[in-house]
XYZ file of C-alpha atoms in Angstrom:
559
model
C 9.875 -79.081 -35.938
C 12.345 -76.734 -33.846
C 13.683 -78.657 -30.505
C 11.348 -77.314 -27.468
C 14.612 -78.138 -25.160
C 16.644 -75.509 -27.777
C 13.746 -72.866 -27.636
C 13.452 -72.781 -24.342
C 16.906 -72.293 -23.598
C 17.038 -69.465 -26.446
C 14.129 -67.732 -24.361
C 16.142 -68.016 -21.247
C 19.272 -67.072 -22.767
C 17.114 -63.901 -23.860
C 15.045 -63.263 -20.854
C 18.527 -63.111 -18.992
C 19.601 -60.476 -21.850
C 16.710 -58.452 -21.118
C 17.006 -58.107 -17.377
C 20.778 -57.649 -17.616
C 20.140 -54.940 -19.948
C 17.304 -53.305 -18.162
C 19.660 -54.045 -15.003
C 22.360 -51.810 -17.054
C 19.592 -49.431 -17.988
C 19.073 -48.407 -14.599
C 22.434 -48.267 -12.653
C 23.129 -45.927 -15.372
C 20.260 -43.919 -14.904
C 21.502 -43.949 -11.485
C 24.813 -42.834 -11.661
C 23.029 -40.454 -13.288
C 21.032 -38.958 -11.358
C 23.953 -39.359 -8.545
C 26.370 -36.750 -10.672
C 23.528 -34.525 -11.097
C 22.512 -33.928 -7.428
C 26.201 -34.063 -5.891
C 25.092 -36.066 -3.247
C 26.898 -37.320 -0.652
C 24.951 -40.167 0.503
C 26.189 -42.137 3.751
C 26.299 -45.384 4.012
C 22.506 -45.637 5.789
C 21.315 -44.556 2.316
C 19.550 -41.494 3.630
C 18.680 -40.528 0.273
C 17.188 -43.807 -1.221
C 15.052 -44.346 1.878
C 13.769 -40.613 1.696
C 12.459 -41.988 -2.002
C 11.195 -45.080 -1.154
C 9.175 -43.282 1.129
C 8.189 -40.614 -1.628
C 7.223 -43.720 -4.193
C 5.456 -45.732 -0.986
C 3.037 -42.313 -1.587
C 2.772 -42.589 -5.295
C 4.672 -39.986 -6.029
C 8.078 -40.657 -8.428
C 10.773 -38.546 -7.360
C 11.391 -35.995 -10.060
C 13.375 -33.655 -8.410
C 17.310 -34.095 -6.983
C 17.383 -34.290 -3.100
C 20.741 -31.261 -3.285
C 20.033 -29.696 0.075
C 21.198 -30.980 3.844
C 20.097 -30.011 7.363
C 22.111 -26.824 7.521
C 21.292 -25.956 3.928
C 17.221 -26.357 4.329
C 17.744 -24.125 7.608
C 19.510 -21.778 5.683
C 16.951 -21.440 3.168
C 14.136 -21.404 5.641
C 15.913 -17.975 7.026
C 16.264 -16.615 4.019
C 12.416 -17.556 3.706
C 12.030 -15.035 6.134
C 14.657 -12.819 5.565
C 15.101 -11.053 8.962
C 15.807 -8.212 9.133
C 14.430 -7.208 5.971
C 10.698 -8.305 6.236
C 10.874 -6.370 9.722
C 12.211 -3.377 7.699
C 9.593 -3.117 5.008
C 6.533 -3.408 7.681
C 8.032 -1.156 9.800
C 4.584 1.037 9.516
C 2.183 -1.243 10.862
C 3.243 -1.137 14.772
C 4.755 2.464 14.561
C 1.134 3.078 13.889
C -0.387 0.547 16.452
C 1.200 1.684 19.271
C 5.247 2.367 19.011
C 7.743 0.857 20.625
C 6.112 -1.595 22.825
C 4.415 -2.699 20.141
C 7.111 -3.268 17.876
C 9.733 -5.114 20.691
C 6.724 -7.249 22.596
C 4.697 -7.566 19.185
C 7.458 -9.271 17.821
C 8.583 -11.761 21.026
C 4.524 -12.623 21.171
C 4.089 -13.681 18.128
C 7.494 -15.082 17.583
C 6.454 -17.823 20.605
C 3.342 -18.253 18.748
C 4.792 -19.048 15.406
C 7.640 -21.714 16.862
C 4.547 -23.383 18.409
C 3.164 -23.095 14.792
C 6.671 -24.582 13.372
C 6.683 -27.048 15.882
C 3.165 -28.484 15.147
C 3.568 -28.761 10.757
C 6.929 -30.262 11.929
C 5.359 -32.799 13.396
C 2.984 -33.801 10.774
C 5.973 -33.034 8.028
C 8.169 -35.998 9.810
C 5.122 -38.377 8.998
C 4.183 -36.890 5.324
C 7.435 -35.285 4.058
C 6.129 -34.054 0.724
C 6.418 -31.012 -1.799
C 2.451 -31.017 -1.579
C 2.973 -29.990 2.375
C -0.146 -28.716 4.061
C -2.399 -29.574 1.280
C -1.331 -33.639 1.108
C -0.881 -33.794 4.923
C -4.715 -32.836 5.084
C -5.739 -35.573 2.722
C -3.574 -37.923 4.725
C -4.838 -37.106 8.135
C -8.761 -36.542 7.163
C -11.608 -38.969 7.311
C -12.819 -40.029 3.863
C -15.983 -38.141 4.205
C -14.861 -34.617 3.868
C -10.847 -35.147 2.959
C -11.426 -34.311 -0.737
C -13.028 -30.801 0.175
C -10.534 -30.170 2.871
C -7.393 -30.714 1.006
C -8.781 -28.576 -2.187
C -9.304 -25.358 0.230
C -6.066 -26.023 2.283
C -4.192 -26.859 -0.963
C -5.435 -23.632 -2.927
C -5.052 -21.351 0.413
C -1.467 -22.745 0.477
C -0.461 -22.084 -2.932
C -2.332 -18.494 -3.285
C -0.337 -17.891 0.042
C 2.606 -18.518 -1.491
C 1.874 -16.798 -4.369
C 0.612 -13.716 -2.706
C 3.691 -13.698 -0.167
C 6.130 -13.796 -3.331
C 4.426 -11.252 -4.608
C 4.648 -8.946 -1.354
C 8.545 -10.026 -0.888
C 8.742 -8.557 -4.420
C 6.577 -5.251 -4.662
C 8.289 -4.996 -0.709
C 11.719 -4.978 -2.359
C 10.679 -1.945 -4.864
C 9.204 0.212 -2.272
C 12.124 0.176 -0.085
C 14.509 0.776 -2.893
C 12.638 4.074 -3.418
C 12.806 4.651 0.110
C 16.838 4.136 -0.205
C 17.333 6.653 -3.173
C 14.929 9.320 -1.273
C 17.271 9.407 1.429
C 19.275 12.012 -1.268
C 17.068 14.177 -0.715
C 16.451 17.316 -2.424
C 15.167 19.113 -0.098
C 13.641 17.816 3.498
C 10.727 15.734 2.693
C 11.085 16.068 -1.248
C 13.017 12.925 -2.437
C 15.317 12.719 -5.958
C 13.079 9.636 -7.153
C 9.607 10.337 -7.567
C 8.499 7.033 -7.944
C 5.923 7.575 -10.345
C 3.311 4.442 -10.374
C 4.606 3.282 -13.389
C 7.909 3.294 -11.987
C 7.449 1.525 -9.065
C 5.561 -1.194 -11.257
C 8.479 -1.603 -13.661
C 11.070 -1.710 -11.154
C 8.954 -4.193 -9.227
C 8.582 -6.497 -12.869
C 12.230 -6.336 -13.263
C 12.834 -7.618 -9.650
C 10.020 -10.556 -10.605
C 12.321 -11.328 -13.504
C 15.598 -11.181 -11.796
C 14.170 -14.009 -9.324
C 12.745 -16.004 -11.508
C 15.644 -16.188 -13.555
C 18.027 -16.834 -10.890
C 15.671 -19.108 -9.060
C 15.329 -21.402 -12.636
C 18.793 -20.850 -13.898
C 20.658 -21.518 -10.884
C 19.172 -23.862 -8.764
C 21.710 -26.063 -8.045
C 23.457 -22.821 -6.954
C 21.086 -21.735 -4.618
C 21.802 -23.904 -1.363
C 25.342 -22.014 -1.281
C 23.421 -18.746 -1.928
C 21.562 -19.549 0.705
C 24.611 -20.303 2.803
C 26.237 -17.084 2.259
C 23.005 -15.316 3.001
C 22.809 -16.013 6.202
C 26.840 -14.645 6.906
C 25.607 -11.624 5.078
C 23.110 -11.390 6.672
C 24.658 -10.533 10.478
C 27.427 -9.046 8.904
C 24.651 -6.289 7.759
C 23.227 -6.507 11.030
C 26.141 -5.790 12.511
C 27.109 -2.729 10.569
C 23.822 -1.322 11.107
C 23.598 -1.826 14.792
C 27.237 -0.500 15.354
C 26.851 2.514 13.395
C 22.950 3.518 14.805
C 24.161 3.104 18.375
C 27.730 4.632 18.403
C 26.353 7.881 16.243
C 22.828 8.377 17.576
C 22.612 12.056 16.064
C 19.577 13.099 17.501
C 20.555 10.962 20.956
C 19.280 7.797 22.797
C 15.892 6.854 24.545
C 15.696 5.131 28.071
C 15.044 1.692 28.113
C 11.419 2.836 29.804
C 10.784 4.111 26.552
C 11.547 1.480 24.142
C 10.129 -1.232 25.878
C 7.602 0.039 27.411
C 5.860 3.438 25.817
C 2.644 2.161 23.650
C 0.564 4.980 21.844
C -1.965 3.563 20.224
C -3.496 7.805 18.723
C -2.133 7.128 15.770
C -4.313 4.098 14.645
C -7.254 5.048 16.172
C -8.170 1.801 16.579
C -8.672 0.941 21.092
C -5.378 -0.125 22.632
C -5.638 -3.874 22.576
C -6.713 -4.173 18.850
C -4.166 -1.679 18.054
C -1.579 -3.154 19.321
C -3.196 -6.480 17.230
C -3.191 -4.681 14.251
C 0.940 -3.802 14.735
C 1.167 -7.728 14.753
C 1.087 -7.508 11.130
C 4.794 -6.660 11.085
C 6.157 -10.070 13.154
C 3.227 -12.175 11.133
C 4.175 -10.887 7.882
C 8.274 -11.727 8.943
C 7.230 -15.334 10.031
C 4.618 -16.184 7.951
C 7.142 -18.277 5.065
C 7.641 -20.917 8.168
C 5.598 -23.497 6.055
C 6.576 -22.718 2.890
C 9.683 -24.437 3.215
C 8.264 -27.473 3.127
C 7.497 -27.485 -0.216
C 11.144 -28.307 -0.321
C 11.067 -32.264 0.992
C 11.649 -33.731 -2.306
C 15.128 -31.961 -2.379
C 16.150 -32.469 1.109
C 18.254 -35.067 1.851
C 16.438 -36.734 4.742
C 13.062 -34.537 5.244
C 11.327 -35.991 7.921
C 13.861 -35.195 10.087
C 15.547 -32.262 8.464
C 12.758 -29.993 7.917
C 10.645 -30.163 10.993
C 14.496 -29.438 12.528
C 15.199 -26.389 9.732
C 11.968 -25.059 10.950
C 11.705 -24.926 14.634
C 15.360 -23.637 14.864
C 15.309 -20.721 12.114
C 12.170 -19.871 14.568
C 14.589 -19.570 17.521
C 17.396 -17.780 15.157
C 14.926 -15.406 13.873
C 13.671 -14.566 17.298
C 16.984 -13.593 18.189
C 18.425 -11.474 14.586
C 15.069 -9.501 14.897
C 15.610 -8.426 18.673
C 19.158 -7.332 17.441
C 17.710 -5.654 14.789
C 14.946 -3.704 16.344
C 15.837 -3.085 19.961
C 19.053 -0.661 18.508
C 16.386 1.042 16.117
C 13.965 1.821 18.636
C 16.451 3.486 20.999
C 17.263 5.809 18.339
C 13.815 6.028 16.707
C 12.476 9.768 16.728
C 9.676 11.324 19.507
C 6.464 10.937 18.808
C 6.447 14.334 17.741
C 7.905 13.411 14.000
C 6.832 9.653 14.690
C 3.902 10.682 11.922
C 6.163 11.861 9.173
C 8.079 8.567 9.685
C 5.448 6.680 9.439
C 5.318 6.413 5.765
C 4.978 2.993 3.237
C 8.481 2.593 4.110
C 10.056 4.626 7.409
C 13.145 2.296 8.239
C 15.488 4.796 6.580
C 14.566 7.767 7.456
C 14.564 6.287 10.229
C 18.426 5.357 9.731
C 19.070 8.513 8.373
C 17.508 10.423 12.039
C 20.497 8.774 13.751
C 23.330 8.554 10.973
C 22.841 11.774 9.497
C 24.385 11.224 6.242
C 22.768 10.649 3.184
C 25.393 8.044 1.412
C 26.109 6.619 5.423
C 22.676 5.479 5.578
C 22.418 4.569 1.757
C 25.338 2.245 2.423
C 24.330 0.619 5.464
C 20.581 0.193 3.141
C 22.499 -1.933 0.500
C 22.678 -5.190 2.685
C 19.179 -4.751 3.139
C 18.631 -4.342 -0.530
C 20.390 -7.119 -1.117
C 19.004 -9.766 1.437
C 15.753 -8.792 -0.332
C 16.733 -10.166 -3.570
C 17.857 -13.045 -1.611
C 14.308 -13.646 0.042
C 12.686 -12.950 -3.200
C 14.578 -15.726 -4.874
C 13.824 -17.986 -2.268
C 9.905 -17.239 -1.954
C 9.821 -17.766 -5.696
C 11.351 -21.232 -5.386
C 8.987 -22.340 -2.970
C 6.129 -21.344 -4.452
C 7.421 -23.049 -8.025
C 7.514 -26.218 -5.774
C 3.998 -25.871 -3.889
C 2.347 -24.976 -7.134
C 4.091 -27.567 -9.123
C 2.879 -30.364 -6.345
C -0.800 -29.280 -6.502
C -1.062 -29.205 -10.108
C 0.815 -32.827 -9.859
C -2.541 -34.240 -8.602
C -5.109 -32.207 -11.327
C -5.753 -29.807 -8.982
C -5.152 -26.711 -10.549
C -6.663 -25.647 -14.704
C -4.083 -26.586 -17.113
C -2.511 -29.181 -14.747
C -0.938 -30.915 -17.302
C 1.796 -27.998 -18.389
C 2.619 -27.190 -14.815
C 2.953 -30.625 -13.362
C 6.312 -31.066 -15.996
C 9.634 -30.345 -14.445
C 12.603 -29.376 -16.843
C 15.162 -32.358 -16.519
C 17.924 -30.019 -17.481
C 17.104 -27.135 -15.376
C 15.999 -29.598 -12.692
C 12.896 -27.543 -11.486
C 9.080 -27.530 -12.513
C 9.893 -24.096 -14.870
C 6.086 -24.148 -16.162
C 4.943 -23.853 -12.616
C 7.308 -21.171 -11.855
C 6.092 -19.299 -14.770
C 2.278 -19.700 -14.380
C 3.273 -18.119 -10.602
C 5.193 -15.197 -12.382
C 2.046 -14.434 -14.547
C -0.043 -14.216 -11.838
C 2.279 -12.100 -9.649
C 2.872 -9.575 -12.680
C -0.754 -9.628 -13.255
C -1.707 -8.932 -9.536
C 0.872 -6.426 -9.571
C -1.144 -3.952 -11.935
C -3.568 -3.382 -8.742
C -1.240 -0.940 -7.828
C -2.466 1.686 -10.397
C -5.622 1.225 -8.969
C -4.330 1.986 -5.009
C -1.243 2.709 -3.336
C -2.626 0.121 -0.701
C -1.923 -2.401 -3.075
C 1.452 -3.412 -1.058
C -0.968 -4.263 2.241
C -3.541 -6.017 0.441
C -0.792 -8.266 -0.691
C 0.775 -9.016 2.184
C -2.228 -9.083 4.226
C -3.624 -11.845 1.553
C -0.650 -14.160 1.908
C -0.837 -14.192 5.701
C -4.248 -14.737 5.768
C -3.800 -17.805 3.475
C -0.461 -19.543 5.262
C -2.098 -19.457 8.247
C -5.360 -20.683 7.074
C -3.502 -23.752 5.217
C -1.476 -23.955 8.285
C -4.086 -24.808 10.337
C -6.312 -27.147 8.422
C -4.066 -29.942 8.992
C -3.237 -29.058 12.834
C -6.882 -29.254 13.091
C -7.203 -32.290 11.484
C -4.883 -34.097 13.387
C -5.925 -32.942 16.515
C -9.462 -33.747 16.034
C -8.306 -36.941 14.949
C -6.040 -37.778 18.416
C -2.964 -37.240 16.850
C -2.721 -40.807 16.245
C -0.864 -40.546 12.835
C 2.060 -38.123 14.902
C 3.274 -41.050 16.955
C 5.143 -42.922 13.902
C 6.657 -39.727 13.422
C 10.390 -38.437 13.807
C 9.324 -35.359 15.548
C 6.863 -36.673 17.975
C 6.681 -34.108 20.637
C 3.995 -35.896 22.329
C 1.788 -33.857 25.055
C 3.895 -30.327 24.323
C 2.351 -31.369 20.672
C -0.818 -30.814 21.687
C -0.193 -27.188 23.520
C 1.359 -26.460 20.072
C -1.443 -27.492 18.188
C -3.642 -25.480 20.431
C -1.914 -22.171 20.533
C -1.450 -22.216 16.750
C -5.116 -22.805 15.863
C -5.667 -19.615 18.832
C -3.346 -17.647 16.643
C -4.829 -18.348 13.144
C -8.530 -18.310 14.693
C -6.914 -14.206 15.695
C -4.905 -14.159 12.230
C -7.072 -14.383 9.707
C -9.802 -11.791 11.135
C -7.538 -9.486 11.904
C -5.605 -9.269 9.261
C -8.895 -8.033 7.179
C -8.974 -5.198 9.036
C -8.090 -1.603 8.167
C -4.880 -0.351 10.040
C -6.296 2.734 11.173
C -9.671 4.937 11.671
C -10.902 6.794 10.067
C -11.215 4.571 6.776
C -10.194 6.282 3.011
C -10.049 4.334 0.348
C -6.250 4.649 -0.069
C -5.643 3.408 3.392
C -8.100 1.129 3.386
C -7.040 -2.912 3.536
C -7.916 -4.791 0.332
C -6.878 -7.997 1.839
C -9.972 -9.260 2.482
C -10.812 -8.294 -0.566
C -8.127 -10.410 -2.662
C -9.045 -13.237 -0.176
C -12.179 -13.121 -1.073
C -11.645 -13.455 -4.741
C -9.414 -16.297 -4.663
C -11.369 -18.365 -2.408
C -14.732 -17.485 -4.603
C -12.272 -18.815 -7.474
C -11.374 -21.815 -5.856
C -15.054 -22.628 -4.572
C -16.961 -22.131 -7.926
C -13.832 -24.551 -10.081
C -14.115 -27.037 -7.250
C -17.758 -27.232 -7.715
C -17.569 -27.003 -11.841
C -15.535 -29.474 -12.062
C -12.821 -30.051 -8.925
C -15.945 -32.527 -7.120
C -16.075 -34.290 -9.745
C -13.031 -34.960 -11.507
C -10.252 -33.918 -8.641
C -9.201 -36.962 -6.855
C -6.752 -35.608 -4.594
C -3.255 -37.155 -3.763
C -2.752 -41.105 -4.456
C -3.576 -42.960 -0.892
C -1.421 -45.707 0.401
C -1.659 -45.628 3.743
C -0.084 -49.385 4.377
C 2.733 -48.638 1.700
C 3.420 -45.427 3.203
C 3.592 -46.751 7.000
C 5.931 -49.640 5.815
C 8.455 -46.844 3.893
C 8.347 -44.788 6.884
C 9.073 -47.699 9.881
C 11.735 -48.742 7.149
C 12.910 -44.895 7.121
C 13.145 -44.382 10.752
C 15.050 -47.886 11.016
C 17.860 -46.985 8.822
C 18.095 -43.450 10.355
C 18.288 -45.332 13.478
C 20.843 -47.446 12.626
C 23.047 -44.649 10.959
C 23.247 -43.017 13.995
């Protein structure tokens, strides 16, 4: 009969085996995980309380937290990729009313959108997720109606990213056969005809250049980031310089440029055309959520991305007036105002003032280039929103695009299944020219809706949850919140609307249409099968208030 004495201290002697190894196990894995991300963690251990906070949700953290304050801003400018996204939607206020439009159009709804910023970073300092808008609604929603709420915010938010992507992309080829036409062959006959075809395999070869850069490089892309926003003014500069100091065909008054408003060309009345040349500025800010699909790479997101996005706002604000203010001044009459207002008339535009064919194809390229830039970004973001909603069964086939490649370190099936469906979209064009506005139409329409489900929420709720918060703003909170739920109760409307009068079907806006589509999509799988089997996000509300007083603690104390 074996000694019980001996046993037991052979089961101790192996118990304290096991945890030593397991104990080995993991500080491996750590160090691990440690070399992968290059962090540089301080000694509050930003990065392990940013986790805790992330498992205190139920989520495990899958992906390496790379990026810091300045490089989340970075990318959040990029996001919106001023002075490029003003470029490409030049057409929508030249044709709502001019100048005025375009200057004033862009302060107004620049305001609006930092109040926008400034309300998601609020609730993003209290739920600092990759699910974003969509898990912040099932957070901050009553029981009763949270499950249907976060499955129409969630969907809006990913098709919005999606659809945005998409725009950034098809954006990119239309000005690029804007650039070459500025060889022209004769005036107003171009050396690229840009054949549909063309245009659609140009625009698949820029979706494939982004993707590839965006899955292959990702632990690249916070310094690509970084040097995007220095080439970024250097381009601005250049372009500036060279528009003002040339001037060709002369300079307007500052009467004119701030203050002449046509709105003939539209048709539309004044004050709803001057709406309708909104589209430009919405278009440009509408990626201000989308970067916080990011949190679960940023090293302390509660306080670094409400930050990123309320002050790219305020840098934005001020590279677009530097950008358009010099273009108006030398922007031609309204006489040939209708020939430049084409798809694309930023460089013709160019071209008025610089008179020089390879001049104004030069200062194009850093254009051209901060394009593929935004392009890469867009399609990182909306790997990472996609990725989070099909993390909690939310989307069909959840269980390929939830998986993140370990040595890529990015959720590559995601980013694929949002490839396919941009390439696939894409093919509209053969249908109509006015493909390009239906698709950026779309993905306004669907940030701002899934921007303000959760405002909503929260404000109908009293705020309450905002207090714990990082980025408590407190009574200016609640102007925010009010302003942005104005703007997105505007938005969304008008953004269905044709630019101008008469309608044709090539000018007509197919955004609603698209919208329509997707949400019938998302309605008829939630009621197949999302009401009964989706569950939404896991729910820990004590866990997660612990993690986050435990969070704002050690951030206090590292200060």
């Amino acid at each position: 009969m074996a000694d019980p004495t001996a046993t037991h201290a052979h089961g101790t002697q192996h118990d304290a085996f096991l945890a030593e190894n397991d104990v080995h196990r993991r500080s491996v894995a750590k160090e691990r995980k440690l070399s992968l991300s290059a962090k540089h963690v301080g000694e509050d251990g930003g990065h392990n309380s940013a986790d805790d906070l992330l498992t205190a949700m139920g989520y495990k953290a899958e992906l390496v937290r790379s990026r810091s304050t300045l490089q989340v801003a970075f990318m959040s400018f990029v996001l919106a990729s001023i002075p490029y996204g003003l470029a490409t939607t030049m057409y929508y206020p030249l044709v709502g009313g001019g100048p005025a439009n375009i200057i004033w159009g862009w302060v107004a709804v620049s305001i609006i959108i930092l109040c926008v910023a400034a309300s998601l970073g609020e609730i993003t300092s209290v739920y600092p997720t990759a699910g974003g808008v969509y898990y912040q609604t099932w957070m901050l929603s009553a029981p009763s109606y949270r499950k249907i709420a976060s499955w129409i915010c969630g969907w809006s938010f990913v098709v919005g990213n999606i659809t945005i992507t998409l725009a950034v992309n098809f954006g990119t080829t239309l000005f690029l056969a804007a650039c070459i036409n500025v060889f022209e062959k004769e005036e107003g006959v171009g050396i690229f005809a840009g054949e549909t075809w063309q245009i659609y395999l140009i625009f698949v070869a820029i979706t494939l250049l982004c993707n590839i850069v965006s899955s292959l490089g990702n632990k690249w892309l916070p310094l690509l980031d970084t040097f995007a926003i220095f080439w970024t003014f250097a381009g601005l500069i250049c372009i500036v310089v060279c528009v003002l100091a040339i001037a060709k065909n002369g300079r307007h008054n500052a009467s004119y440029v701030f203050g002449e408003f046509d709105p003939s060309n539209s048709g539309w009345p004044a004050g709803w055309s001057f709406c309708v040349g909104l589209l430009q500025a919405a278009y440009a800010t509408s990626s201000t959520g989308m970067i916080i699909s990011m949190c679960e790479e940023v090293e302390q997101p509660a306080t670094q991305v409400p930050k990123a996005m309320v002050g790219t706002i305020l840098l934005n604000t001020f590279a677009g007036l530097v950008f358009l203010i010099p273009l108006v001044f030398i922007m031609p009459d309204q006489a040939t105002l209708a020939a430049l207002a084409s798809a694309q008339p930023t460089p013709p535009m160019i071209k008025s003032a610089i008179g020089s064919a390879g001049g104004t194809f030069a200062l194009l390229v850093p254009l051209l280039v901060l394009a593929l830039f935004c392009g890469i970004g867009c399609t990182t973001a909306a790997s990472r929103c996609t990725w989070a909603f099909s993390r909690d069964g939310a989307i069909p086939g959840s269980k390929w695009w939830k998986q993140v490649n370990v040595k890529m370190d990015v959720p590559f099936n995601a980013m694929m299944l949002s490839m396919v469906v941009q390439l696939l979209l894409g093919l509209l064009y053969f249908g109509s020219t006015a493909a390009f506005n239906a698709f950026s139409g779309v993905g306004v329409i669907c940030l701002t809706l899934s921007y303000a489900v959760p405002i909503a929420v929260s404000l109908l709720n009293g705020r309450k949850q905002m207090v714990d918060g990082n980025f408590y703003l407190g009574p200016l909170g609640i102007v925010c919140n009010v302003v942005a739920l104005c703007w997105s109760a505007l938005a969304i409307p008008l953004f269905c609307m044709p630019t101008a009068i008469p309608v044709t079907a090539e000018f007509m806006n197919y955004a609603s249409v698209v919208f329509f589509a997707f949400f019938v999509i998302a309605t008829v799988w939630y009621f197949v099968w999302g009401k009964k089997n989706y569950q939404g996000p896991p729910t820990h509300e004590d866990a997660i208030l612990e993690a986050r007083r435990t969070s704002v603690i050690s951030h206090q104390q590292s200060k």
